CSV table of C-alpha atoms in Angstrom, one decimal:
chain,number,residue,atom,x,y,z
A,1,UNK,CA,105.4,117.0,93.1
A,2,UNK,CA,106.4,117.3,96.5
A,3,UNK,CA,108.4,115.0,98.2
A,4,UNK,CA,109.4,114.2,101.5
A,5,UNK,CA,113.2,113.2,103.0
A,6,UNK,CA,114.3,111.5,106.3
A,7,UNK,CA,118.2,110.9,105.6
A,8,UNK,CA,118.9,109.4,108.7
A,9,UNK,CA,117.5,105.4,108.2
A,10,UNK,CA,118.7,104.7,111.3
A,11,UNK,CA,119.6,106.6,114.9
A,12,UNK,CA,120.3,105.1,118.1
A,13,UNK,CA,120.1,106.9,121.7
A,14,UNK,CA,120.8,106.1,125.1
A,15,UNK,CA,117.5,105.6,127.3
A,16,UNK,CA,117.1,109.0,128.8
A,17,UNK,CA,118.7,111.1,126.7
A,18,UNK,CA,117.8,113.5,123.8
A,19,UNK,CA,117.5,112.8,120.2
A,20,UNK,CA,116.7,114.5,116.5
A,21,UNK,CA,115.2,113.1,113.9
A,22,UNK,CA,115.5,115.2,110.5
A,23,UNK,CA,113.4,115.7,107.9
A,24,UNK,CA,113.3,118.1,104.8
A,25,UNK,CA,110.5,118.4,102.2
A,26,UNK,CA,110.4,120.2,98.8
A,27,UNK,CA,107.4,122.1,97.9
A,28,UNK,CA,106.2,125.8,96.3
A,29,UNK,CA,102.8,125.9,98.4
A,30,UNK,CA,102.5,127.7,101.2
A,31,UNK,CA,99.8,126.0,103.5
A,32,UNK,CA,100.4,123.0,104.5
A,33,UNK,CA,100.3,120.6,107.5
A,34,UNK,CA,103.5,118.6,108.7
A,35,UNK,CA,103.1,115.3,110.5
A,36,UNK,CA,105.2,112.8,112.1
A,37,UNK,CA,104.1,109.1,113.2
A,38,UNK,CA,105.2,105.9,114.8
A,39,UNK,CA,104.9,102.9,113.8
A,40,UNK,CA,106.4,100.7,116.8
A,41,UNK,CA,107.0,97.0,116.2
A,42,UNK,CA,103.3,96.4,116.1
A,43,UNK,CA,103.2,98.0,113.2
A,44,UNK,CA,100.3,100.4,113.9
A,45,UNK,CA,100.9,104.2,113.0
A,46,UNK,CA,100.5,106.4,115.7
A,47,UNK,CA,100.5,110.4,115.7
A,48,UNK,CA,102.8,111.9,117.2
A,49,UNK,CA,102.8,115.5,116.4
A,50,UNK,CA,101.3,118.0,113.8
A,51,UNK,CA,102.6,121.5,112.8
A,52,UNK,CA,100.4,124.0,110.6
A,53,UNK,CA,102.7,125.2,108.4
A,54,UNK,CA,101.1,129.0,109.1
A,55,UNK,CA,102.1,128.5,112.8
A,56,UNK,CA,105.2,129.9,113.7
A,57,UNK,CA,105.5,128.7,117.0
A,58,UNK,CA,106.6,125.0,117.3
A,59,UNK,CA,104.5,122.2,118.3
A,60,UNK,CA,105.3,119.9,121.1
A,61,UNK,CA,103.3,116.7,122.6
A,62,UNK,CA,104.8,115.9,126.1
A,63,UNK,CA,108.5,114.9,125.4
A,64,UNK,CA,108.2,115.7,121.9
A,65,UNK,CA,108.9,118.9,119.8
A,66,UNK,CA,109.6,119.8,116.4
A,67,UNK,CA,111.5,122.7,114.8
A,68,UNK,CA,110.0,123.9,111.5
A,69,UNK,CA,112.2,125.7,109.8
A,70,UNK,CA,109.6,126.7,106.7
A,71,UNK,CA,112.0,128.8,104.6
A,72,UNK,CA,114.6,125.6,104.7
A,73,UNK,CA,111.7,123.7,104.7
A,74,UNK,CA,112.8,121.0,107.4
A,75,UNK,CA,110.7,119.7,110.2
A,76,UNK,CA,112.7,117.8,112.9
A,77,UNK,CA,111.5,115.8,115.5
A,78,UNK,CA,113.0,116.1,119.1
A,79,UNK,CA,112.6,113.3,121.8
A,80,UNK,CA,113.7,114.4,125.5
A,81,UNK,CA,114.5,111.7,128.0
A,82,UNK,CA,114.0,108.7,125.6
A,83,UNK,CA,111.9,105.8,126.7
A,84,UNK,CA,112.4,102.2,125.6
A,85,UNK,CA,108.8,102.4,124.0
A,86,UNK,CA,110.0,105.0,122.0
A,87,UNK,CA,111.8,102.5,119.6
A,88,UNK,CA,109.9,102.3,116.1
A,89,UNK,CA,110.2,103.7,112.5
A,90,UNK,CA,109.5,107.0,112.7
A,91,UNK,CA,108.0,108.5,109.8
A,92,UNK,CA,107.9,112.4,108.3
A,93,UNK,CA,104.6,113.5,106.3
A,94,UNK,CA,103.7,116.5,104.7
A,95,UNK,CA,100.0,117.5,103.3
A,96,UNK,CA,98.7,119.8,101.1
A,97,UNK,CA,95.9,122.0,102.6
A,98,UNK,CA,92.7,121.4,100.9
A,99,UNK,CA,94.5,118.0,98.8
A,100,UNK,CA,93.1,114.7,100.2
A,101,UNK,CA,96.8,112.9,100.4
A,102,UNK,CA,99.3,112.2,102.3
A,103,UNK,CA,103.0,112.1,101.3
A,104,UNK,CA,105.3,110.2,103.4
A,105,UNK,CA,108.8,109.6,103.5
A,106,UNK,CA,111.2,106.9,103.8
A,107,UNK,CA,111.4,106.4,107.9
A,108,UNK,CA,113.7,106.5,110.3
A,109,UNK,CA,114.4,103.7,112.4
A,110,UNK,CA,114.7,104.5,115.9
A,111,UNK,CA,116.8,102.3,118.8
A,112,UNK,CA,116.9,103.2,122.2
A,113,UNK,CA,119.9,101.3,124.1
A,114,UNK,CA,119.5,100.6,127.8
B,1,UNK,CA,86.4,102.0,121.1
B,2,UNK,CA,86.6,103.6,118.2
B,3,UNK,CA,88.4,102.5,115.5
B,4,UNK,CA,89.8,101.4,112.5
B,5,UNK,CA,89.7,97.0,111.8
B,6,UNK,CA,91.8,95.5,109.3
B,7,UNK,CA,91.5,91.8,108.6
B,8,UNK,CA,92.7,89.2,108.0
B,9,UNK,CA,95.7,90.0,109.7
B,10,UNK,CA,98.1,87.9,107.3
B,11,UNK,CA,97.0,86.6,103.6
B,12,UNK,CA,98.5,84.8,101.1
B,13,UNK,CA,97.7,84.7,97.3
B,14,UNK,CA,98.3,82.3,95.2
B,15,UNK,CA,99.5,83.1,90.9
B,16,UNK,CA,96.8,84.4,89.2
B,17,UNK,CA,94.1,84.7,92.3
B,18,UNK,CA,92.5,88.1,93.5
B,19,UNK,CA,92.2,88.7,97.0
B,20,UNK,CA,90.4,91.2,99.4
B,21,UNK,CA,91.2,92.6,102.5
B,22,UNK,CA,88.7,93.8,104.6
B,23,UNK,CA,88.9,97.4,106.4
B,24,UNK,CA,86.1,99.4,108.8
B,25,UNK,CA,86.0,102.0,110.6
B,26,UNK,CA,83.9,103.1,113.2
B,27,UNK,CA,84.7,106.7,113.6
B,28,UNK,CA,81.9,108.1,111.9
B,29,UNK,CA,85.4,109.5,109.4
B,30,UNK,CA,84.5,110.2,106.0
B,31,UNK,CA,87.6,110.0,104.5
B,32,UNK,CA,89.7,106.5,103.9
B,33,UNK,CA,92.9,105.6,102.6
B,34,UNK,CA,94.7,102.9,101.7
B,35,UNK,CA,98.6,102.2,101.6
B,36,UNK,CA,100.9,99.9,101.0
B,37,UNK,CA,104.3,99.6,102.5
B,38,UNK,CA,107.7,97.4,101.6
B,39,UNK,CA,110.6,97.1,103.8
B,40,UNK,CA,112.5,100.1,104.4
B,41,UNK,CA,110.0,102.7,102.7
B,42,UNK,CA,107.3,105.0,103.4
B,43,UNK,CA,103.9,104.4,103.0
B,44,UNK,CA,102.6,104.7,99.1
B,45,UNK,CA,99.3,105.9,98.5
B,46,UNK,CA,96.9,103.0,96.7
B,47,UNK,CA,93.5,104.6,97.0
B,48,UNK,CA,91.3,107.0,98.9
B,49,UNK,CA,87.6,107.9,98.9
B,50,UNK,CA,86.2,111.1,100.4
B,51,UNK,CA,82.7,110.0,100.2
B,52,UNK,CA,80.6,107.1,99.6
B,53,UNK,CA,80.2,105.7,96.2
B,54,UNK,CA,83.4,107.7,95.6
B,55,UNK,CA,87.0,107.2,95.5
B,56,UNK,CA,89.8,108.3,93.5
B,57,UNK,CA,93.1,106.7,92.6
B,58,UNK,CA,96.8,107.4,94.7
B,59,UNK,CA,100.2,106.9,93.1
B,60,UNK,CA,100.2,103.1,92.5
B,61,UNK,CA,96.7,102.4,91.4
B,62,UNK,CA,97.7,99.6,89.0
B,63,UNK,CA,96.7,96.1,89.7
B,64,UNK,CA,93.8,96.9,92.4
B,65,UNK,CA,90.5,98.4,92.8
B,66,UNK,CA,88.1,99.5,95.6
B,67,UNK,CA,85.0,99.7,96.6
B,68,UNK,CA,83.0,102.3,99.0
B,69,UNK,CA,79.6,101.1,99.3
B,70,UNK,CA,79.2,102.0,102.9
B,71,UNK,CA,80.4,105.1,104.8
B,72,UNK,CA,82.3,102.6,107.5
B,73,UNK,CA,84.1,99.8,105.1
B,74,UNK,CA,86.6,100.7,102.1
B,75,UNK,CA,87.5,97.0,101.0
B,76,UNK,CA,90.8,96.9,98.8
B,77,UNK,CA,91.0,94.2,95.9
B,78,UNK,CA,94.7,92.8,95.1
B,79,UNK,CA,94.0,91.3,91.4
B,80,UNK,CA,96.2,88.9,89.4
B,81,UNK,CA,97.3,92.0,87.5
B,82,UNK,CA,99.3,93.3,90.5
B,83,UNK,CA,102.1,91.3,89.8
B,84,UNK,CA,104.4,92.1,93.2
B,85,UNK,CA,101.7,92.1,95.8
B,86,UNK,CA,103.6,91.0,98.6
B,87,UNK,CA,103.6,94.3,101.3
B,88,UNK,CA,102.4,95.7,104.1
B,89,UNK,CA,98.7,97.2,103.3
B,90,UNK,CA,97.5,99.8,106.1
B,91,UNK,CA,93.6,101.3,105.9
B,92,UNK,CA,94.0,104.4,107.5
B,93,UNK,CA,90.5,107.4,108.1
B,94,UNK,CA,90.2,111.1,108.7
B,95,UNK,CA,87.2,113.8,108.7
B,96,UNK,CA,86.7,115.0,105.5
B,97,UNK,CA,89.6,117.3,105.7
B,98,UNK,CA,92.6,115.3,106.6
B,99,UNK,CA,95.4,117.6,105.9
B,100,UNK,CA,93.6,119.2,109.6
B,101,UNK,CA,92.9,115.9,110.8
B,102,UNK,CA,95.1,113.4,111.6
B,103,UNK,CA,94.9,109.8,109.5
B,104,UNK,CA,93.8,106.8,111.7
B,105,UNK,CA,95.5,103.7,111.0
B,106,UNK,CA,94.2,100.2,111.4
B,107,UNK,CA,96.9,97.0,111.9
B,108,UNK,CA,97.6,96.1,108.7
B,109,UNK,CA,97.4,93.0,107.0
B,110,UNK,CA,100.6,91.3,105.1
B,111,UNK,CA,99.7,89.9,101.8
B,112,UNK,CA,102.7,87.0,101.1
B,113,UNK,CA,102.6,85.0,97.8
B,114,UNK,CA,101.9,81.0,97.9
């Protein structure tokens, strides 16, 4: 089964600055999609960014970027110049081309400090 | 706008008592999920339906059931079986093929016990 890993429960970051968010995953399939969302104190999840796992080339939204790393099977999440609405749990998700679910992992919890 | 309405936005069950919460969509997605979240984990994978009049069972099936009469509503039953109800539920939508299509989420309801 695969199964998705954020080890960091926590991270905080100055406003402004840069941070990264880890995440690894464990699967033997080959296509796949990669996924990370927020879920701000609201509690609604929002997309953020999505990778095809047959893409080389990184995605990136605005101030956001990932680097996929497919053959150590990691997919962090970079945020440049951090924004006090940027604070949430952010969460890692992988999905099986072709399966109709969603695995998610545990969240990381994201402060930005003044 | 479109989007995805979850109500009631809190709920409480009392021992022994089933309880629905409510989700539509107006996306024209047909695709639904539901999930349920506790503090400090991911989002578990209840049900999903692809189609109308079908749906299929997630990871933590046990003590609910679902419904998919109507392309736009995917209703979510907590039954007296479940026996730790109390989380975070979120209905979330996609096209048909979600692993390409990002998962809309609506606001959740919390389900507390009397």
């Amino acid at each position: 089964a695969q199964t998705v890993t954020q080890s960091q429960p926590e991270m905080s970051v100055q406003e402004a600055e840069t941070v990264t968010l880890s995440c690894t995953y464990d699967t033997s399939e080959s296509d796949y999609y990669l996924f990370w969302y927020k879920q701000p104190p609201s509690r609604q999840m929002i997309l953020v960014i999505r990778q095809e796992a047959y893409k080389q080339q990184n995605a990136t939204e605005n101030r956001f970027s990932v680097n996929f790393q497919k053959a150590a099977k990691s997919f962090s999440l970079k945020i440049s110049d951090s924004q006090l609405g940027d604070a949430a749990m952010y969460f890692c998700a992988y999905g099986l081309a072709g399966a109709q679910k969603l695995v998610f992992g545990q969240g990381t919890r994201l402060t930005i400090n003044p | 706008d479109g989007g995805i309405t979850q109500s009631p936005k809190y709920l409480f069950r009392k021992e022994g008592q089933n309880v629905t919460l409510s989700c539509e969509q107006n996306l024209n997605h047909d695709a639904m999920y539901w999930y349920r979240q506790d503090p400090g984990q991911g989002l578990r994978l209840i049900y999903y339906s692809q189609i109308v009049n079908d749906f299929q069972k997630g990871d933590i099936a046990e003590g609910y059931s679902v419904s998919r009469e109507k392309k736009e509503s995917f209703p979510l039953t907590v039954t007296s079986a479940q026996k730790n109800p109390t989380a975070f539920y979120l209905c979330a939508s996609s096209q048909q093929d979600y692993s390409n299509q990002p998962q809309h989420f609506g606001d959740g309801t919390r389900l507390s016990i009397l």
